[in-house]
C-alpha positions as a LaTeX table, in Angstrom:
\begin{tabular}{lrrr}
\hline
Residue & $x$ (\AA) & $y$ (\AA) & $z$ (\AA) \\
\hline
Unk1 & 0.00 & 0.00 & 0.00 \\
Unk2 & 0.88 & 3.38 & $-0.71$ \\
Unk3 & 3.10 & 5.00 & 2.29 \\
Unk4 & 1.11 & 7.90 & 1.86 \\
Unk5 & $-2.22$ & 5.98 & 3.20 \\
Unk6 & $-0.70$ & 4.98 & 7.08 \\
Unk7 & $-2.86$ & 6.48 & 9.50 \\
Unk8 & $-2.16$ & 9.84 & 11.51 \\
Unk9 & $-0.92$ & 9.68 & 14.53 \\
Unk10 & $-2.78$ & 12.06 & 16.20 \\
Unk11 & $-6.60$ & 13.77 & 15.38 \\
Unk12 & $-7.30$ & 17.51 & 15.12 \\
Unk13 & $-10.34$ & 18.84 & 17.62 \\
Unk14 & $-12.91$ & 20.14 & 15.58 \\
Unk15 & $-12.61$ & 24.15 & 16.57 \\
Unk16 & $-15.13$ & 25.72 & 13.56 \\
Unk17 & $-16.45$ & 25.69 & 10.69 \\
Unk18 & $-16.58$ & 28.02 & 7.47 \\
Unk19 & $-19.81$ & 27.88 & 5.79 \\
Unk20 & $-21.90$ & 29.31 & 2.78 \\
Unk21 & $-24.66$ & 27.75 & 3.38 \\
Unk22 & $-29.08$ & 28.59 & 4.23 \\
Unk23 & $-30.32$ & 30.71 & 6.67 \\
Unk24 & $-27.67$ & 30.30 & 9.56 \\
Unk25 & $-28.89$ & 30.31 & 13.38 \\
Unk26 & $-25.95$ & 32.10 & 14.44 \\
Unk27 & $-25.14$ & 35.53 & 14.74 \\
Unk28 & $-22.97$ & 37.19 & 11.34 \\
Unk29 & $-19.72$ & 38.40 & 12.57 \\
Unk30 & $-19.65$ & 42.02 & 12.97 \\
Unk31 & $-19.14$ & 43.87 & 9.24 \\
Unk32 & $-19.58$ & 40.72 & 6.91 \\
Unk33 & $-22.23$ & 41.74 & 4.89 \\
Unk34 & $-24.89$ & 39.28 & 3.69 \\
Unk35 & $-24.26$ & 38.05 & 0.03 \\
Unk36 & $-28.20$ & 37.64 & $-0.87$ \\
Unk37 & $-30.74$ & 35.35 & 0.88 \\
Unk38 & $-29.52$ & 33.33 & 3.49 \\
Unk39 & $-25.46$ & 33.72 & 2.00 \\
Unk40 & $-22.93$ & 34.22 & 4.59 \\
Unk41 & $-20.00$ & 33.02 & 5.99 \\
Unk42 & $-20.87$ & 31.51 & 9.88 \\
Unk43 & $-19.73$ & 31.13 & 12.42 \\
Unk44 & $-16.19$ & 31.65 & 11.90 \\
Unk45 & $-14.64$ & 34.18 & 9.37 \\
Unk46 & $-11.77$ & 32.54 & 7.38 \\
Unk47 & $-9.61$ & 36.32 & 6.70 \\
Unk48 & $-7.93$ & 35.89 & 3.16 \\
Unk49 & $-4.54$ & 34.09 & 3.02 \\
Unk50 & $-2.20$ & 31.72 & 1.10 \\
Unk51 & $-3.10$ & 28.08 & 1.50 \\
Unk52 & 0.23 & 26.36 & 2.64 \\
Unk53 & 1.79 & 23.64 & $-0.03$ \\
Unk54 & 3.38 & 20.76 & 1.27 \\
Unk55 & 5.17 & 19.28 & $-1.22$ \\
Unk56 & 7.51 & 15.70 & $-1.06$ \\
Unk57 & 10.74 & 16.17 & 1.15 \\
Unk58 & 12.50 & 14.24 & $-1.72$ \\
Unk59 & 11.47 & 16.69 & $-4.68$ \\
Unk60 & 9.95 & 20.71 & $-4.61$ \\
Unk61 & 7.89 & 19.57 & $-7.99$ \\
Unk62 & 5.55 & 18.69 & $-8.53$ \\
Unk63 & 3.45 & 20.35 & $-5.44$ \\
Unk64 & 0.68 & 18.14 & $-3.63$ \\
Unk65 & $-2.57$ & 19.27 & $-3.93$ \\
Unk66 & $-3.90$ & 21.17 & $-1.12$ \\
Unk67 & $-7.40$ & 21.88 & $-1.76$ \\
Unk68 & $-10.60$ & 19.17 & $-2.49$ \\
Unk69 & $-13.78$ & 19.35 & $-3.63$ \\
Unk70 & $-15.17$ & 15.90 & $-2.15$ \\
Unk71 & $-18.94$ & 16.40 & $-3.28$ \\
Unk72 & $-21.58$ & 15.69 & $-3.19$ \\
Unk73 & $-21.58$ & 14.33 & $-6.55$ \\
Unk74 & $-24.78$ & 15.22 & $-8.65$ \\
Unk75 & $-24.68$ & 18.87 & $-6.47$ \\
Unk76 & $-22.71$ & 20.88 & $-8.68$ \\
Unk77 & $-19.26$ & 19.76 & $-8.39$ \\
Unk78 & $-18.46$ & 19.49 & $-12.21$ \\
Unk79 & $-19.26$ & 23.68 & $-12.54$ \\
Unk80 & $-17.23$ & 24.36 & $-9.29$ \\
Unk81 & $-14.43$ & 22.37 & $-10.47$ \\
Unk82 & $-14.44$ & 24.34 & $-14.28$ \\
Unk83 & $-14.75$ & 27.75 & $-12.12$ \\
Unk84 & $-12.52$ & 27.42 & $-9.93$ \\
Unk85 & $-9.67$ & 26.38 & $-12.33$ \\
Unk86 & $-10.86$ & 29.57 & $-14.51$ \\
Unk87 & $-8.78$ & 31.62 & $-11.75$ \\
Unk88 & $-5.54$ & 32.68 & $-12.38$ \\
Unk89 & $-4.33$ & 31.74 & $-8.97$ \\
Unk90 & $-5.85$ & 28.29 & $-8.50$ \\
Unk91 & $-4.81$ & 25.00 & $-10.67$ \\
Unk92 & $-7.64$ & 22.12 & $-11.13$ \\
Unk93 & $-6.44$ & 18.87 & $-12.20$ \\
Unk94 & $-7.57$ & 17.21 & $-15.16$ \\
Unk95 & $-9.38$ & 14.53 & $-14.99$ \\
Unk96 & $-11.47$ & 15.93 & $-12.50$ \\
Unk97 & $-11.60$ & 13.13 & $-10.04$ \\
Unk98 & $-8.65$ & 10.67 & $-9.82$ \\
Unk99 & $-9.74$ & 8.55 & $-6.64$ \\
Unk100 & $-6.58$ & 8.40 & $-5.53$ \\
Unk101 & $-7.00$ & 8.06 & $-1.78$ \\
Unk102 & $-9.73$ & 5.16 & $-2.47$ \\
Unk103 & $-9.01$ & 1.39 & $-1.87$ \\
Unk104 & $-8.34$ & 0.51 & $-5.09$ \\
Unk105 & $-9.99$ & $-2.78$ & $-5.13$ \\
Unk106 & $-13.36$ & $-0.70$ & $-4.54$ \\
Unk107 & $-12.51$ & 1.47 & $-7.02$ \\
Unk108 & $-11.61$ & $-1.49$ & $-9.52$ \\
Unk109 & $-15.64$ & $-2.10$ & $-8.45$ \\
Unk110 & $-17.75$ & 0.86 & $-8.54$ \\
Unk111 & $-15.47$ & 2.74 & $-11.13$ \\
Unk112 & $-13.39$ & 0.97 & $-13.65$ \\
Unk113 & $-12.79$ & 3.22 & $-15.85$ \\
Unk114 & $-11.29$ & 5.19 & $-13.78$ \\
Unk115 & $-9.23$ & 2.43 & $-12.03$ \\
Unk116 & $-7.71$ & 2.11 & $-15.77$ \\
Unk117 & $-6.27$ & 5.15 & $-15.26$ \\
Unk118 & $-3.63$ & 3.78 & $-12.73$ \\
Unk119 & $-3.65$ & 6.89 & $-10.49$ \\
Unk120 & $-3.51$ & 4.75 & $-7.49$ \\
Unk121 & $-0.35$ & 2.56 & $-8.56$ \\
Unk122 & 2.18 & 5.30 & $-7.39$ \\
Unk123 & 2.14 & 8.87 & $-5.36$ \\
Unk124 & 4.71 & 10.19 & $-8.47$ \\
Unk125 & 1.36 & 8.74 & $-10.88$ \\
Unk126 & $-0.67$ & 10.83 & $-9.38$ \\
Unk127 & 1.19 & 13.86 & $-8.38$ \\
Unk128 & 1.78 & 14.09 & $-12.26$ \\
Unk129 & $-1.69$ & 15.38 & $-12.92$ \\
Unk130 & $-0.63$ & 18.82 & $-10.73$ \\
Unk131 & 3.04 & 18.80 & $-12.87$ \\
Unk132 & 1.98 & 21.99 & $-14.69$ \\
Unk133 & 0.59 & 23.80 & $-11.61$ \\
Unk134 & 3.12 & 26.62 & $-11.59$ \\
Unk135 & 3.57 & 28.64 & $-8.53$ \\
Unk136 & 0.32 & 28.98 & $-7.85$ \\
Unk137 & $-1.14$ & 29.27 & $-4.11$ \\
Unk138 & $-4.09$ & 26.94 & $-4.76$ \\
Unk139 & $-3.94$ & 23.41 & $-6.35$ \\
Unk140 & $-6.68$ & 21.00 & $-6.40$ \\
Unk141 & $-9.14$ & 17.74 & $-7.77$ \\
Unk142 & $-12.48$ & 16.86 & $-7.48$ \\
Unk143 & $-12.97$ & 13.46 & $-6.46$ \\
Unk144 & $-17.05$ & 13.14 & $-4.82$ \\
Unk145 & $-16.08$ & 9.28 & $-3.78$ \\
Unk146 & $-14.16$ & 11.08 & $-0.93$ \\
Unk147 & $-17.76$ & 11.33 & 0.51 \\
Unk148 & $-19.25$ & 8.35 & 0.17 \\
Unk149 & $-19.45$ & 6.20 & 2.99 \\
Unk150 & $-19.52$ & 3.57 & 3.65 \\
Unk151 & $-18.73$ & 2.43 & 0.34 \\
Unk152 & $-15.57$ & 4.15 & 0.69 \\
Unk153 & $-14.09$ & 4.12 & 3.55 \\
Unk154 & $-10.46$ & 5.10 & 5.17 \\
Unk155 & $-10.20$ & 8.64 & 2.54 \\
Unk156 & $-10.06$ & 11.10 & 5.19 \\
Unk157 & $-7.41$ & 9.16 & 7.29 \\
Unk158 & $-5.17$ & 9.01 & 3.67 \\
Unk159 & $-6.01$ & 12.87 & 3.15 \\
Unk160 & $-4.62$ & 13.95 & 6.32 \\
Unk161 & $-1.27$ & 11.07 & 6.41 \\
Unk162 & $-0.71$ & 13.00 & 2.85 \\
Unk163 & $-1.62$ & 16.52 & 3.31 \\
Unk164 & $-2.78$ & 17.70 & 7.33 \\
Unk165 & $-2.67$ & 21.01 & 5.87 \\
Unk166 & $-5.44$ & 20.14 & 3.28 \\
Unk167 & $-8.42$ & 22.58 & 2.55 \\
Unk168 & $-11.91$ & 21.04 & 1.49 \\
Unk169 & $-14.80$ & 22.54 & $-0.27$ \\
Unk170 & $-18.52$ & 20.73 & $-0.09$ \\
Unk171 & $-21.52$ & 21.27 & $-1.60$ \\
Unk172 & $-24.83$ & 20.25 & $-1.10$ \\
Unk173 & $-28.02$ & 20.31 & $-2.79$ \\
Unk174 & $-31.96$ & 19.77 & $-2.20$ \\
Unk175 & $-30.77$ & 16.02 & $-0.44$ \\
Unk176 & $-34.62$ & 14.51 & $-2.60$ \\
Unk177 & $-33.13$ & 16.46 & $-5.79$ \\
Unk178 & $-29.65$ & 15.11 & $-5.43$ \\
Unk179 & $-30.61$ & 11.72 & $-4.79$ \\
Unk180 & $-32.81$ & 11.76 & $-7.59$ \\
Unk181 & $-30.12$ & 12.71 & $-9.99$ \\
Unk182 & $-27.70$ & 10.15 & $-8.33$ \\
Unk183 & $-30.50$ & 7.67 & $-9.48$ \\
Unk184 & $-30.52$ & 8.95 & $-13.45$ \\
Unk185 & $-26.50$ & 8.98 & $-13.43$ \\
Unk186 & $-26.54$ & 5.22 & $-12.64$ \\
Unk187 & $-29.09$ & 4.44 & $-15.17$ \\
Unk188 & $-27.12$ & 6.63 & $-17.99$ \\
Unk189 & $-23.59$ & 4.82 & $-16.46$ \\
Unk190 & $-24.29$ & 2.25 & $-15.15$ \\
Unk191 & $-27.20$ & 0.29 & $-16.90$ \\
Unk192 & $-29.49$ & 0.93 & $-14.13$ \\
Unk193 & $-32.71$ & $-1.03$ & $-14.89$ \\
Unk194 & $-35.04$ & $-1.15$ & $-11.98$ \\
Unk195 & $-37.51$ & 1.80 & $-11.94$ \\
Unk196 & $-37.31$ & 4.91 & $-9.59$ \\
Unk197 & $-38.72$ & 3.89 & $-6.39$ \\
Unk198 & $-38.03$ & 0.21 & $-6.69$ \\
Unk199 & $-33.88$ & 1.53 & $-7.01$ \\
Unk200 & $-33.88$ & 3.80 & $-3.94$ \\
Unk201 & $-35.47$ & 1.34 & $-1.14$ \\
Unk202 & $-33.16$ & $-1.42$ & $-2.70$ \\
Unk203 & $-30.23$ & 0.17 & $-3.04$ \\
Unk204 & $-28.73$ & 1.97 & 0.28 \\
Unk205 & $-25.77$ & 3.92 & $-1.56$ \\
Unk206 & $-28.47$ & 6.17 & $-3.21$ \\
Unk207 & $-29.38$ & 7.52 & 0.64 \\
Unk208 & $-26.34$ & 7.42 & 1.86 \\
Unk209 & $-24.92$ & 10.04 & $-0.52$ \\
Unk210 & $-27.38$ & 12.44 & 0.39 \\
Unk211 & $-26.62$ & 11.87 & 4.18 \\
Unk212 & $-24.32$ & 15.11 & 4.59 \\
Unk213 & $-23.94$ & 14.88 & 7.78 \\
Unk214 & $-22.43$ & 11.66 & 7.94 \\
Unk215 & $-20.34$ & 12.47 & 4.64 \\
Unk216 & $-18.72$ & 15.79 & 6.98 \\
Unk217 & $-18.46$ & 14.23 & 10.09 \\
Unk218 & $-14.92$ & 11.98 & 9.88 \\
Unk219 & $-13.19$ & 15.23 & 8.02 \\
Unk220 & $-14.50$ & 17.47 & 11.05 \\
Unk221 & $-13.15$ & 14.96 & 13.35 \\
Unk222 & $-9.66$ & 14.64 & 11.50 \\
Unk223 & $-9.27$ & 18.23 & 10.07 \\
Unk224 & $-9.92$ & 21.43 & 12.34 \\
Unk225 & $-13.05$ & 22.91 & 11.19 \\
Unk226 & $-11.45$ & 26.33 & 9.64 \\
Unk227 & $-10.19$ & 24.11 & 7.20 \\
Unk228 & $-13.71$ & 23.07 & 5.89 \\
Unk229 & $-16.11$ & 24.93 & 3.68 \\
Unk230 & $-19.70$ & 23.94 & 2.54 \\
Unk231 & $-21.76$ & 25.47 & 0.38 \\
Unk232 & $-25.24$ & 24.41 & $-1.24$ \\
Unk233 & $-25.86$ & 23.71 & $-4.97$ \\
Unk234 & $-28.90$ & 26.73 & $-4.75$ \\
Unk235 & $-27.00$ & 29.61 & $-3.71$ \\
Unk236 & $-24.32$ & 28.84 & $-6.51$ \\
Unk237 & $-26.79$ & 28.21 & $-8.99$ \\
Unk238 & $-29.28$ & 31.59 & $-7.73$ \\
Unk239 & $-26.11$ & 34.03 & $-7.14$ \\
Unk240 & $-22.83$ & 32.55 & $-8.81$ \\
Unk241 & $-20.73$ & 35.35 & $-8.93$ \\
Unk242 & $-21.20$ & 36.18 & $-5.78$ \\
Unk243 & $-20.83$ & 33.01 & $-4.17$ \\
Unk244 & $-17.96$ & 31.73 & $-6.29$ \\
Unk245 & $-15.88$ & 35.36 & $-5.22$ \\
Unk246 & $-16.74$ & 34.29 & $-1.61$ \\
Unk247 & $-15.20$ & 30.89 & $-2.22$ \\
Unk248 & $-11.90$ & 32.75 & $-3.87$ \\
Unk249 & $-12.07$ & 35.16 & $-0.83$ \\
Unk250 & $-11.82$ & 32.31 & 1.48 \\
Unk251 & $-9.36$ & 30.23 & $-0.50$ \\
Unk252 & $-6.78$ & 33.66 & $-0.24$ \\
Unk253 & $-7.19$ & 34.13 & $-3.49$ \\
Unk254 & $-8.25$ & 37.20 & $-5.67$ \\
Unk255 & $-11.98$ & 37.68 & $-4.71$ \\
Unk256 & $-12.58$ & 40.09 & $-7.86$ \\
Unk257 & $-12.05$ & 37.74 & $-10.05$ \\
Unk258 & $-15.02$ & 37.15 & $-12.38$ \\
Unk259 & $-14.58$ & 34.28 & $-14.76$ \\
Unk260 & $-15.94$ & 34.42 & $-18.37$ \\
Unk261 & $-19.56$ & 32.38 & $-17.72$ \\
Unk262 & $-19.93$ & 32.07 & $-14.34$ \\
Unk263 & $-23.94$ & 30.90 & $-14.92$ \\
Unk264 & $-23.01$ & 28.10 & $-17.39$ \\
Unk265 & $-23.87$ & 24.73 & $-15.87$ \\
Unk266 & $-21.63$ & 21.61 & $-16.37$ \\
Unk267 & $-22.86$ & 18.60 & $-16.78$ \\
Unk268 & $-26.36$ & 18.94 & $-15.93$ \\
Unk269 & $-28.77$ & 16.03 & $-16.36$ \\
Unk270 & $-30.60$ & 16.80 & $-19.84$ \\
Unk271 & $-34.48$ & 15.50 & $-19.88$ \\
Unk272 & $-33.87$ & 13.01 & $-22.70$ \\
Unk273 & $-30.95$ & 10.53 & $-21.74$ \\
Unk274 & $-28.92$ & 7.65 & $-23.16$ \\
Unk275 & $-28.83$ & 4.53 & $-20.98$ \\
Unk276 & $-25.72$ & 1.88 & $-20.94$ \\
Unk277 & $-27.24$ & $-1.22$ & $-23.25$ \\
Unk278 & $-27.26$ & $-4.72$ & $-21.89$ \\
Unk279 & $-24.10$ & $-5.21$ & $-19.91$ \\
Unk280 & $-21.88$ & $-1.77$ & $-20.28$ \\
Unk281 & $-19.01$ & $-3.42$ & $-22.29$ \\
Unk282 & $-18.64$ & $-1.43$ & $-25.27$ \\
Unk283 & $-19.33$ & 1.80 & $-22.77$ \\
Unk284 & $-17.08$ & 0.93 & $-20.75$ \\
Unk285 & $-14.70$ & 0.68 & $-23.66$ \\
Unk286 & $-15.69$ & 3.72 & $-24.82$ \\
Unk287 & $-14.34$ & 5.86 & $-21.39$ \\
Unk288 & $-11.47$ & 3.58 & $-21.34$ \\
Unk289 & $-8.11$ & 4.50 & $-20.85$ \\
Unk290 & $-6.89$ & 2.00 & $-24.28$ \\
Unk291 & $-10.07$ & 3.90 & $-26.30$ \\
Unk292 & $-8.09$ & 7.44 & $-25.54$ \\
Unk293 & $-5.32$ & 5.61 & $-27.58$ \\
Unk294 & $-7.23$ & 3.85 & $-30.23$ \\
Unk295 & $-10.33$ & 5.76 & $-30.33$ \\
Unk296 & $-8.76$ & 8.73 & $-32.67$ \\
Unk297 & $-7.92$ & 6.24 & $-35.39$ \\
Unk298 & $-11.04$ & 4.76 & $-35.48$ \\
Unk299 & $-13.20$ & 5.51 & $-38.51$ \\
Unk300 & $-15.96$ & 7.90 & $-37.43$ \\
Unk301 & $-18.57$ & 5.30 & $-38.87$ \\
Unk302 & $-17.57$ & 2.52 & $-36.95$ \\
Unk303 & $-17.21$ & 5.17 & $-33.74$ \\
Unk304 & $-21.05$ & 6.44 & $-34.37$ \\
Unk305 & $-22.16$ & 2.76 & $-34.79$ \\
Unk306 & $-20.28$ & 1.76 & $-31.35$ \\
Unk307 & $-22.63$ & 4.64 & $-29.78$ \\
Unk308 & $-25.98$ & 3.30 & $-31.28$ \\
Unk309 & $-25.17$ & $-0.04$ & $-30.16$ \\
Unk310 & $-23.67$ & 0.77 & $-26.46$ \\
Unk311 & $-26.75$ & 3.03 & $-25.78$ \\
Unk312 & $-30.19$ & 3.83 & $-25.55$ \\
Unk313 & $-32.81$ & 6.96 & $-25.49$ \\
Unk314 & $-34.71$ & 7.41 & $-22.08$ \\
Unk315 & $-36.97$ & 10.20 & $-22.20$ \\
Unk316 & $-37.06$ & 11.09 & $-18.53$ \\
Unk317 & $-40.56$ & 13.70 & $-18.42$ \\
Unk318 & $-42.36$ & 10.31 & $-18.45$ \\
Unk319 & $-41.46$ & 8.96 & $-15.58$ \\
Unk320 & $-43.39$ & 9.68 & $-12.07$ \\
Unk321 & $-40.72$ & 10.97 & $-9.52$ \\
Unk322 & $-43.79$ & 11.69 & $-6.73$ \\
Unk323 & $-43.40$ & 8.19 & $-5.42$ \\
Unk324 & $-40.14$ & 8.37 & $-4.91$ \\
Unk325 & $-40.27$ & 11.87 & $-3.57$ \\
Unk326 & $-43.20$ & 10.68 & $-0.91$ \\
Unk327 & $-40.61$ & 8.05 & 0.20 \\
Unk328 & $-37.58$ & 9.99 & 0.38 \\
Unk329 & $-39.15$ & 12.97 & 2.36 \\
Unk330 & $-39.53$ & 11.46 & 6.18 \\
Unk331 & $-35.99$ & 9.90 & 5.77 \\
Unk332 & $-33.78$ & 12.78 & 4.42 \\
Unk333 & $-35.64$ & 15.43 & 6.39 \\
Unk334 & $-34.53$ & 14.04 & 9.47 \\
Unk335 & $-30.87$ & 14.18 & 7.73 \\
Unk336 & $-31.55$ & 17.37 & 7.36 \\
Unk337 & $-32.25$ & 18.07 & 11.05 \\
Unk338 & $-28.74$ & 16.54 & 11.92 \\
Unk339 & $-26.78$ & 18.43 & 9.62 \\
Unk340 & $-28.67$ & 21.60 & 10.49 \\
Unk341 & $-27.34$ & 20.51 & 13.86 \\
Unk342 & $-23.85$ & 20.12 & 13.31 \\
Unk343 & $-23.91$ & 23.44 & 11.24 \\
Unk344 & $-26.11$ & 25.71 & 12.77 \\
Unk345 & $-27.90$ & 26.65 & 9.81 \\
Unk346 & $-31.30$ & 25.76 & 8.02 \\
Unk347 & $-32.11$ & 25.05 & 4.42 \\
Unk348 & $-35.26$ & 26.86 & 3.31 \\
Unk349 & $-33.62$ & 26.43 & $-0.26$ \\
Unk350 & $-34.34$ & 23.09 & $-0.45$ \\
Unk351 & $-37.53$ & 23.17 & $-2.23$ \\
Unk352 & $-38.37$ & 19.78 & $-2.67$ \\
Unk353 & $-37.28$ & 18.34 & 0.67 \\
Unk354 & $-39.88$ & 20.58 & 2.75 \\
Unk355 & $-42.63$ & 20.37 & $-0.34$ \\
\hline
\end{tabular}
């Protein structure tokens, strides 16, 4: 294993915690203006300021990463991740999640495609995706399986043995909404054939996603709290210039920074979908690491008929999500109440959740 992955030695007391988050029960510190509706930064004010970079006593370069965006996935990540590398100051690896700090026999599992990709085999693997960082004070990835557990478990012990002085960014959305997505992902990805409702009560790891609270709690345990920032999905989606500049303001970075589109969404679920026929093999193939090889010397007849016969329309207006919303309500509300708990704050944004 990896020497990067022993565990710490020691924990860090949780002290406080930076958010952007609902309406907050706490006080605003004194002169920190409110961003919009139920946009601030509670209970503790991160002031601007360089994030330290550790980087490997045997070599200054390439830099470890120093900031992560662990999720949620389906909650906006994918738009974060393009705006954030938009700023001059801050680097954002490409590809945007490299699961390094997962086991990766679980990754091999849930994700092997990106297991192809060999990030795990070797720190100096995976450090190469920052190589062309520069000197800049922020460098980062994107990987939302850092916040899935159980399924993954152990990330937040490997974070900290690599990088104690880490930063982390999460967002969350409407915890119905988010789950819902989660659900058409897997049927685009990952030939998900059982319908809506049937899906969620069978399979736990739609829930448990959506559980922030349990997601936060092991890097609020290992990490001190100042080091931690959540956001939700709505408020970057109702005010993104405004929250995005709040996110470079707390990262030490240029807050007047305004990149080109800040309202364009990435990677947003579009109504009509294509859903991974029969087993996944030639889609798999197609988001393989030997198909980035191959695939540009392919004839672009033979490439359009591998995408007719890998996948299929879904037109997702005719499907009934009530059901499933009825059943996810009681359960992820009282989520909700936990992680309003451990944060402080409420979520009036959450639309769907309260009905």
């Amino acid at each position: 294993m990896n020497p990067a992955w022993s565990s710490p030695s020691g924990r860090c007391l949780r002290s406080s915690l930076s958010t952007l988050t609902g309406a907050c029960k706490a006080d605003r510190p004194p002169g920190l203006p409110a961003a919009g509706a139920g946009l601030y930064t509670v209970p503790f004010v991160v002031q601007p300021g360089p994030i330290p970079t550790v980087t490997s006593p045997l070599s200054a370069s390439p830099p470890r990463p120093n900031l992560f965006l662990i999720g949620a996935m389906k909650s906006g990540t994918t738009s974060l991740h393009a705006l954030l590398a938009m700023h001059p100051q801050v680097f954002m690896c490409e590809p945007k999640e490299p699961c390094y700090f997962l086991d990766p026999d679980q990754l091999r599992r849930y994700w092997p495609e990106m297991w192809e990709r060999r990030y795990w085999q070797s720190e100096a693997a995976y450090l190469e995706l920052f190589a062309t960082a520069g000197d800049v004070p922020v460098i980062g990835e994107s990987s939302t399986d850092y916040s899935k557990l159980p399924r993954f478990a152990g990330v937040v012990d490997r974070l900290r043995a690599f990088n104690p002085q880490a930063r982390f960014i999460y967002i969350m959305r409407d915890p119905v909404e988010r789950t819902l997505s989660h659900y058409w992902h897997m049927v685009t990805h990952r030939a998900e054939r059982r319908d809506m409702l049937t899906a969620l009560r069978e399979e736990p790891h739609y829930l448990e996603v959506s559980h922030y609270a349990r997601q936060l709690r092991p890097y609020l345990d290992a990490f001190s709290g100042e080091r931690i920032l959540t956001l939700t999905f709505e408020a970057l989606q109702s005010d993104p210039l405004t929250t995005l500049q709040q996110v470079f303001a707390w990262l030490g970075v240029d807050p007047d920074f305004v990149p080109p589109d800040p309202d364009k969404r990435e990677n947003a679920t579009a109504e009509r979908i294509q859903q991974v026929s029969g087993r996944g093999l030639l889609h798999r193939l197609r988001h393989s690491r030997l198909w980035d090889q191959v695939g540009p010397w392919v004839p672009a007849g033979v490439r359009r008929l591998g995408v007719r016969l890998s996948v299929r329309e879904v037109d997702r207006t005719g499907v009934d999500r009530q059901a499933a919303i009825d059943y996810l309500r009681p359960i992820q509300r009282e989520q909700t109440e936990e992680l309003g708990r451990l944060l402080g704050c409420d979520f009036p944004e959450w639309k769907t959740l309260y009905g």
